[in-house]
Structures are given as C-alpha cells and as structure tokens.
Amino acid sequence: MSNRLDALRVFCTAADAVNFRDAAVRLSVSPQVVTRAVRELEEELGEPLFHRNTRGVQLTDFGRGLADRARAAVDGVDGLFHRSDRRALSQHAGTVRVAAPGVLGRRLIPQALAPMLVAHPGLTLDLRLSEQLADVVDQQIDVGVRIGPLRDSRFVARPVAKVPFRVVAAPSLIARTGAPDSIEALSALPRTALIDRNSGRPWPWLFSRGRQLPMPPAAFITDDTDAEFAAVLAGLGFGQLVASMAQAALDAGQLVSVLDAEAPEPWPMYVYRAQRAPVPARVRLVYDELVRALG
C-alpha cells in the first residue's frame, strides 16, 4: 500500500480489532489488504507491530506506542477534510478580497455586504478600491466589480446592472456661465477631468449616438471620483458623473443636470472572479451576494 496515510488508517483499525479479519470487515476490504498494509509498515519502520498467533494478533510495545501517535495523526488529517467542518470553515472563517471602483466601494459595497458579514462572523471582507481593472492573480483578488467593458476569458463575469452618466454642475456655475444647450456649447465651458488610471489619460466624455467630447485643458483634473464630485459641487466646472453619485445632490438642489437628451448609453456593471476551481464557499457566497445586491 503506497499511501502512508491509508496504511496508518488500516493499522489503527487493526489495532482496535480482534484480528485482521475483523479489521477487514470494519474497513470493507479483504483480509489480504490489511495484512499487506501492516507488513509494509513493519518493513518501513523496521519494527514488528503485532505478535501473531493462532488465537489472533496482539500489539507489540512498539506497535502500542505507534498506535497512539497514528490515531492522533489520522484524526487530525480526517478533521481537515470532513465535509461539514470544511463548509463551516470556508463560509464562516477566512478572508475574501474584493476589488471595486471607488464610486461603488466607498459606500455601496460595504452597505450591501453588511448583513451577510453580520450573519457570518468568521468572514472577513478585504476591500481594495481602484479604478483600474484588478489582476485577480497578481493581486490575489477573489471577486471584482467593474463598470465598463469586460472582455477577458480568464474571468467568470456576470452583468448585474446598467450605469447611466449625467452632465451636472453647481447652480453657482450655471449662474455665471449659463446652461449649455448643445454639446458644442458645453465644449467652451469649464469642465472637470477624471484620469483613467489604466491609460494615464483623461476619460473622454461620451454622448448619444457614439459621440465623444475630447477633453481640452480642464479647470480641475483628478484621478479620484470623490475629488471630482467635490470639485463639481464647489462650482469649479461641469462634470460627467455616474448618475447614482450625483442623484442625492440633484435631489437637494446642490447640482443641476444638463443635456439629458444627449446622455450616452449606460455602461454595464460586472461582478467577476477568476476561472479557478474549486471555488471556496466563502468566495462564492460573496460573489453571489454582490450579484444579488448590485443587481
């Protein structure tokens, strides 16, 4: 028997049995399997494990000492792979690392996952915020959330929502410049620019029918969505923001939406994970909950 763990498991059963035939019945194997396993252990260890006679078998002093250690070793290994223990470990203990853009991760994702985390006190959420597409292998990311195209066969990705964009400005800015009535008029007004961290260049502004508005020297440039939002609120420029980020300020009259008829097609939002197997239950739990909550 080449597997040492299996040989030790057979030996432990034989140590508790009247004879090798009784051990074979308990293990649902032939007596020859028990005999061979014990013989191979004896040859490898260089010590007899049993005294054999016509009435049965009896442990030697060496065999008795080995049996105590072997039972502890076998029980420890079996405990690691017990199905109910493994489910509890994977669902209720351990860390799941999630990557998400700041516009979602600072508020929405912690709120969305809070009930699940309370229900599973052994589960830890490690949330990493970045506008860049996370490399799930290099950064050891378990689950990612992305707004925008996702074309990568390495990922299992689920589209969960559509994300609209709106051009908004503070009332104080509109009082100074007026509200633009066309994309061309907007191009002459002060605007904010958000840097695409994947390319290092500002994101172009998108409009209906695939039209884009190139970004000239802007009044305010940043690579952080919250900083851009604060600049727009302060009246530094018009901004093209994710609609959900601007909605509360629009409802409160702190921002005004312009050129709604020219809005671009909403972008898809994806929840994704690496195509690796098996997927730990805690990772699947977080993945499925993000799909449900963000959808």
Short mmCIF file of C-alpha atoms in Angstrom, two decimals:
data_model
loop_
_atom_site.label_atom_id
_atom_site.label_comp_id
_atom_site.label_asym_id
_atom_site.label_seq_id
_atom_site.Cartn_x
_atom_site.Cartn_y
_atom_site.Cartn_z
CA MET A 1 0.00 0.00 0.00
CA SER A 2 1.80 3.08 -1.27
CA ASN A 3 -0.25 5.70 0.61
CA ARG A 4 1.18 6.06 4.11
CA LEU A 5 -1.97 7.70 5.45
CA ASP A 6 -4.12 4.82 4.22
CA ALA A 7 -1.67 2.34 5.73
CA LEU A 8 -1.83 4.11 9.08
CA ARG A 9 -5.63 4.17 8.91
CA VAL A 10 -5.64 0.38 8.32
CA PHE A 11 -3.15 -0.12 11.14
CA CYS A 12 -5.28 1.89 13.60
CA THR A 13 -8.33 -0.21 12.76
CA ALA A 14 -6.34 -3.42 13.12
CA ALA A 15 -5.01 -2.23 16.48
CA ASP A 16 -8.58 -1.95 17.78
CA ALA A 17 -9.78 -5.24 16.24
CA VAL A 18 -9.63 -8.84 17.47
CA ASN A 19 -7.75 -9.92 14.36
CA PHE A 20 -7.02 -8.84 10.79
CA ARG A 21 -10.25 -10.43 9.51
CA ASP A 22 -12.27 -8.35 11.96
CA ALA A 23 -10.34 -5.24 10.83
CA ALA A 24 -11.04 -6.08 7.18
CA VAL A 25 -14.79 -6.30 7.89
CA ARG A 26 -14.73 -2.89 9.59
CA LEU A 27 -12.88 -1.36 6.62
CA SER A 28 -14.89 -3.22 3.94
CA VAL A 29 -11.70 -4.63 2.39
CA SER A 30 -10.18 -8.08 2.11
CA PRO A 31 -8.01 -9.51 4.93
CA GLN A 32 -5.12 -9.56 2.45
CA VAL A 33 -5.26 -5.75 2.21
CA VAL A 34 -4.92 -5.44 5.98
CA THR A 35 -2.08 -7.96 6.09
CA ARG A 36 -0.21 -6.21 3.28
CA ALA A 37 -0.61 -2.76 4.84
CA VAL A 38 0.69 -3.91 8.20
CA ARG A 39 3.60 -5.78 6.61
CA GLU A 40 4.63 -2.71 4.56
CA LEU A 41 4.55 -0.52 7.68
CA GLU A 42 6.66 -3.03 9.58
CA GLU A 43 9.20 -3.16 6.76
CA GLU A 44 9.38 0.63 6.51
CA LEU A 45 9.65 1.18 10.27
CA GLY A 46 11.94 -1.79 10.90
CA GLU A 47 9.89 -2.98 13.89
CA PRO A 48 7.17 -5.64 14.37
CA LEU A 49 3.80 -4.10 15.15
CA PHE A 50 1.87 -7.23 16.12
CA HIS A 51 2.52 -10.57 17.82
CA ARG A 52 0.69 -13.15 15.68
CA ASN A 53 -0.60 -16.50 16.97
CA THR A 54 -3.44 -18.92 16.24
CA ARG A 55 -5.83 -17.06 18.53
CA GLY A 56 -5.32 -13.68 16.81
CA VAL A 57 -2.95 -10.72 16.95
CA GLN A 58 -1.67 -8.56 19.78
CA LEU A 59 0.18 -5.25 19.59
CA THR A 60 3.86 -5.19 20.43
CA ASP A 61 5.15 -2.49 22.75
CA PHE A 62 6.37 -0.56 19.71
CA GLY A 63 3.04 -1.08 17.96
CA ARG A 64 1.13 0.19 21.02
CA GLY A 65 3.16 3.39 21.09
CA LEU A 66 2.77 3.86 17.34
CA ALA A 67 -1.00 3.32 17.54
CA ASP A 68 -1.46 6.29 19.90
CA ARG A 69 0.51 8.61 17.64
CA ALA A 70 -1.10 7.23 14.47
CA ARG A 71 -4.65 7.75 15.78
CA ALA A 72 -3.89 11.42 16.53
CA ALA A 73 -2.35 11.89 13.08
CA VAL A 74 -5.20 10.19 11.21
CA ASP A 75 -7.88 12.02 13.21
CA GLY A 76 -6.16 15.35 12.52
CA VAL A 77 -5.99 14.77 8.77
CA ASP A 78 -9.55 13.43 8.61
CA GLY A 79 -10.75 16.51 10.50
CA LEU A 80 -9.36 18.78 7.81
CA PHE A 81 -11.42 17.07 5.13
CA HIS A 82 -14.64 16.41 6.99
CA ARG A 83 -17.36 17.91 4.79
CA SER A 84 -19.37 19.71 7.47
CA ASP A 85 -16.20 21.11 9.06
CA ARG A 86 -14.93 22.26 5.66
CA ARG A 87 -18.19 24.03 4.84
CA ALA A 88 -18.16 25.83 8.18
CA LEU A 89 -14.53 26.82 7.74
CA SER A 90 -14.97 28.11 4.20
CA GLN A 91 -18.20 30.01 4.83
CA HIS A 92 -17.64 31.38 8.30
CA ALA A 93 -13.88 31.88 8.55
CA GLY A 94 -11.36 33.38 6.19
CA THR A 95 -10.79 36.45 4.06
CA VAL A 96 -12.36 37.35 0.73
CA ARG A 97 -10.53 40.10 -1.13
CA VAL A 98 -12.79 42.28 -3.29
CA ALA A 99 -11.64 44.91 -5.81
CA ALA A 100 -14.05 47.67 -6.83
CA PRO A 101 -14.02 51.22 -8.19
CA GLY A 102 -14.16 53.90 -5.53
CA VAL A 103 -17.52 55.21 -6.73
CA LEU A 104 -19.06 51.88 -5.63
CA GLY A 105 -16.69 50.69 -2.96
CA ARG A 106 -16.71 53.60 -0.54
CA ARG A 107 -20.43 53.37 0.22
CA LEU A 108 -22.48 50.88 -1.75
CA ILE A 109 -20.48 47.66 -1.36
CA PRO A 110 -19.92 47.88 2.44
CA GLN A 111 -23.62 48.64 2.89
CA ALA A 112 -24.66 45.84 0.51
CA LEU A 113 -22.50 43.20 2.20
CA ALA A 114 -23.04 44.30 5.81
CA PRO A 115 -25.98 41.92 6.55
CA MET A 116 -24.05 38.96 5.15
CA LEU A 117 -20.93 39.81 7.16
CA VAL A 118 -23.01 40.09 10.34
CA ALA A 119 -24.53 36.68 9.61
CA HIS A 120 -21.09 35.11 9.11
CA PRO A 121 -18.89 36.47 11.93
CA GLY A 122 -15.86 34.45 10.83
CA LEU A 123 -15.82 36.02 7.38
CA THR A 124 -13.53 38.99 6.70
CA LEU A 125 -14.01 41.39 3.76
CA ASP A 126 -10.79 42.89 2.39
CA LEU A 127 -11.98 45.68 0.07
CA ARG A 128 -9.46 47.25 -2.32
CA LEU A 129 -10.55 50.40 -4.17
CA SER A 130 -9.17 51.22 -7.60
CA GLU A 131 -10.50 52.44 -10.90
CA GLN A 132 -8.13 50.01 -12.62
CA LEU A 133 -9.15 46.52 -13.69
CA ALA A 134 -7.68 44.34 -10.95
CA ASP A 135 -5.34 41.50 -11.91
CA VAL A 136 -7.01 38.74 -9.91
CA VAL A 137 -3.90 36.55 -9.97
CA ASP A 138 -1.11 39.04 -9.17
CA GLN A 139 -3.17 40.96 -6.61
CA GLN A 140 -4.78 37.81 -5.17
CA ILE A 141 -8.25 39.20 -5.77
CA ASP A 142 -11.15 36.80 -5.17
CA VAL A 143 -14.02 38.93 -6.52
CA GLY A 144 -14.04 42.11 -8.59
CA VAL A 145 -16.60 44.72 -9.60
CA ARG A 146 -16.13 46.79 -12.75
CA ILE A 147 -18.05 49.46 -14.62
CA GLY A 148 -17.42 49.32 -18.36
CA PRO A 149 -16.47 46.68 -20.93
CA LEU A 150 -15.04 43.41 -19.63
CA ARG A 151 -13.66 41.13 -22.30
CA ASP A 152 -11.32 38.63 -20.66
CA SER A 153 -11.72 34.87 -20.90
CA ARG A 154 -9.84 34.44 -17.60
CA PHE A 155 -12.88 35.71 -15.70
CA VAL A 156 -16.27 34.32 -14.80
CA ALA A 157 -18.27 37.55 -15.18
CA ARG A 158 -21.93 38.35 -14.53
CA PRO A 159 -23.52 41.57 -15.84
CA VAL A 160 -25.63 42.91 -12.99
CA ALA A 161 -26.76 46.43 -13.87
CA LYS A 162 -26.58 49.36 -16.27
CA VAL A 163 -24.83 52.52 -15.06
CA PRO A 164 -26.03 55.83 -16.56
CA PHE A 165 -23.97 59.04 -16.68
CA ARG A 166 -25.17 62.64 -16.34
CA VAL A 167 -23.56 66.01 -17.03
CA VAL A 168 -24.08 68.15 -13.94
CA ALA A 169 -22.96 71.48 -12.49
CA ALA A 170 -23.47 73.59 -9.40
CA PRO A 171 -26.15 76.29 -9.64
CA SER A 172 -23.49 78.92 -8.89
CA LEU A 173 -21.53 77.90 -12.01
CA ILE A 174 -24.63 77.91 -14.20
CA ALA A 175 -25.44 81.38 -12.87
CA ARG A 176 -22.04 82.54 -14.17
CA THR A 177 -21.84 80.69 -17.48
CA GLY A 178 -25.40 79.76 -18.36
CA ALA A 179 -26.62 76.23 -19.10
CA PRO A 180 -25.29 74.76 -22.39
CA ASP A 181 -27.94 73.89 -24.96
CA SER A 182 -25.68 71.67 -27.08
CA ILE A 183 -22.53 69.56 -26.87
CA GLU A 184 -20.70 72.25 -28.84
CA ALA A 185 -21.71 74.90 -26.30
CA LEU A 186 -20.55 72.65 -23.47
CA SER A 187 -17.10 72.33 -25.04
CA ALA A 188 -16.48 76.04 -24.40
CA LEU A 189 -17.35 75.88 -20.68
CA PRO A 190 -15.12 74.92 -17.73
CA ARG A 191 -15.15 71.18 -17.07
CA THR A 192 -13.61 68.65 -14.73
CA ALA A 193 -11.50 65.75 -15.96
CA LEU A 194 -11.14 62.28 -14.45
CA ILE A 195 -7.90 60.43 -15.21
CA ASP A 196 -8.22 56.84 -16.45
CA ARG A 197 -5.63 55.08 -14.29
CA ASN A 198 -5.31 52.30 -16.86
CA SER A 199 -4.08 54.70 -19.55
CA GLY A 200 -2.96 57.77 -17.58
CA ARG A 201 -5.14 59.98 -19.82
CA PRO A 202 -8.46 61.73 -19.06
CA TRP A 203 -11.60 59.81 -19.80
CA PRO A 204 -13.37 61.27 -22.85
CA TRP A 205 -16.90 62.49 -22.33
CA LEU A 206 -19.42 60.24 -24.07
CA PHE A 207 -22.76 61.18 -25.56
CA SER A 208 -25.59 59.61 -27.52
CA ARG A 209 -25.02 58.04 -30.93
CA GLY A 210 -21.41 57.27 -30.03
CA ARG A 211 -20.29 60.89 -29.96
CA GLN A 212 -17.34 61.94 -27.78
CA LEU A 213 -16.19 65.27 -26.48
CA PRO A 214 -12.37 65.46 -26.26
CA MET A 215 -11.02 66.94 -23.09
CA PRO A 216 -9.21 70.30 -23.53
CA PRO A 217 -7.23 71.80 -20.63
CA ALA A 218 -9.67 71.33 -17.78
CA ALA A 219 -10.50 73.54 -14.81
CA PHE A 220 -9.90 70.62 -12.44
CA ILE A 221 -8.13 67.29 -13.03
CA THR A 222 -8.01 64.30 -10.67
CA ASP A 223 -7.79 60.52 -10.66
CA ASP A 224 -10.31 60.18 -7.80
CA THR A 225 -14.08 60.18 -8.35
CA ASP A 226 -14.86 61.68 -4.93
CA ALA A 227 -12.45 64.56 -5.54
CA GLU A 228 -14.06 65.23 -8.92
CA PHE A 229 -17.51 65.19 -7.31
CA ALA A 230 -16.35 67.68 -4.67
CA ALA A 231 -14.95 69.98 -7.38
CA VAL A 232 -18.24 69.91 -9.29
CA LEU A 233 -20.17 70.68 -6.08
CA ALA A 234 -17.82 73.61 -5.47
CA GLY A 235 -18.68 75.08 -8.87
CA LEU A 236 -15.26 74.57 -10.47
CA GLY A 237 -16.65 73.02 -13.62
CA PHE A 238 -19.27 70.87 -15.32
CA GLY A 239 -18.70 67.17 -14.67
CA GLN A 240 -19.89 63.97 -16.29
CA LEU A 241 -20.59 61.76 -13.28
CA VAL A 242 -22.10 58.37 -12.56
CA ALA A 243 -25.77 59.16 -12.06
CA SER A 244 -26.03 57.40 -8.70
CA MET A 245 -23.20 59.53 -7.31
CA ALA A 246 -24.92 62.77 -8.31
CA GLN A 247 -28.52 61.82 -7.50
CA ALA A 248 -28.68 62.94 -3.86
CA ALA A 249 -27.13 66.32 -4.72
CA LEU A 250 -29.55 66.72 -7.64
CA ASP A 251 -32.50 65.96 -5.35
CA ALA A 252 -31.21 68.52 -2.82
CA GLY A 253 -30.76 71.22 -5.49
CA GLN A 254 -26.98 71.27 -5.00
CA LEU A 255 -26.44 70.20 -8.61
CA VAL A 256 -28.31 70.75 -11.86
CA SER A 257 -28.38 68.24 -14.71
CA VAL A 258 -27.90 69.47 -18.29
CA LEU A 259 -28.08 67.91 -21.77
CA ASP A 260 -30.07 64.91 -20.54
CA ALA A 261 -31.29 64.21 -24.10
CA GLU A 262 -27.67 63.72 -25.20
CA ALA A 263 -26.79 61.19 -22.49
CA PRO A 264 -24.77 58.14 -23.63
CA GLU A 265 -25.90 54.54 -23.44
CA PRO A 266 -25.47 53.32 -19.87
CA TRP A 267 -22.35 51.26 -19.22
CA PRO A 268 -22.63 47.67 -17.99
CA MET A 269 -21.55 46.78 -14.46
CA TYR A 270 -19.97 43.34 -13.91
CA VAL A 271 -19.18 41.19 -10.92
CA TYR A 272 -16.31 38.87 -11.84
CA ARG A 273 -13.95 36.28 -10.40
CA ALA A 274 -11.09 34.19 -11.73
CA GLN A 275 -11.77 30.92 -13.53
CA ARG A 276 -10.18 28.75 -10.88
CA ALA A 277 -11.52 25.64 -9.23
CA PRO A 278 -12.55 24.68 -6.69
CA VAL A 279 -14.15 27.97 -5.62
CA PRO A 280 -14.12 28.28 -1.81
CA ALA A 281 -17.63 28.53 -0.41
CA ARG A 282 -16.84 31.89 1.22
CA VAL A 283 -15.81 33.34 -2.18
CA ARG A 284 -18.94 32.01 -3.86
CA LEU A 285 -21.01 33.45 -1.00
CA VAL A 286 -19.59 36.96 -1.51
CA TYR A 287 -19.76 36.69 -5.30
CA ASP A 288 -23.43 35.64 -5.26
CA GLU A 289 -24.33 38.33 -2.71
CA LEU A 290 -22.68 41.06 -4.79
CA VAL A 291 -24.55 39.85 -7.88
CA ARG A 292 -27.82 39.99 -5.95
CA ALA A 293 -27.18 43.31 -4.18
CA LEU A 294 -25.78 45.25 -7.12
CA GLY A 295 -28.39 43.86 -9.46
#
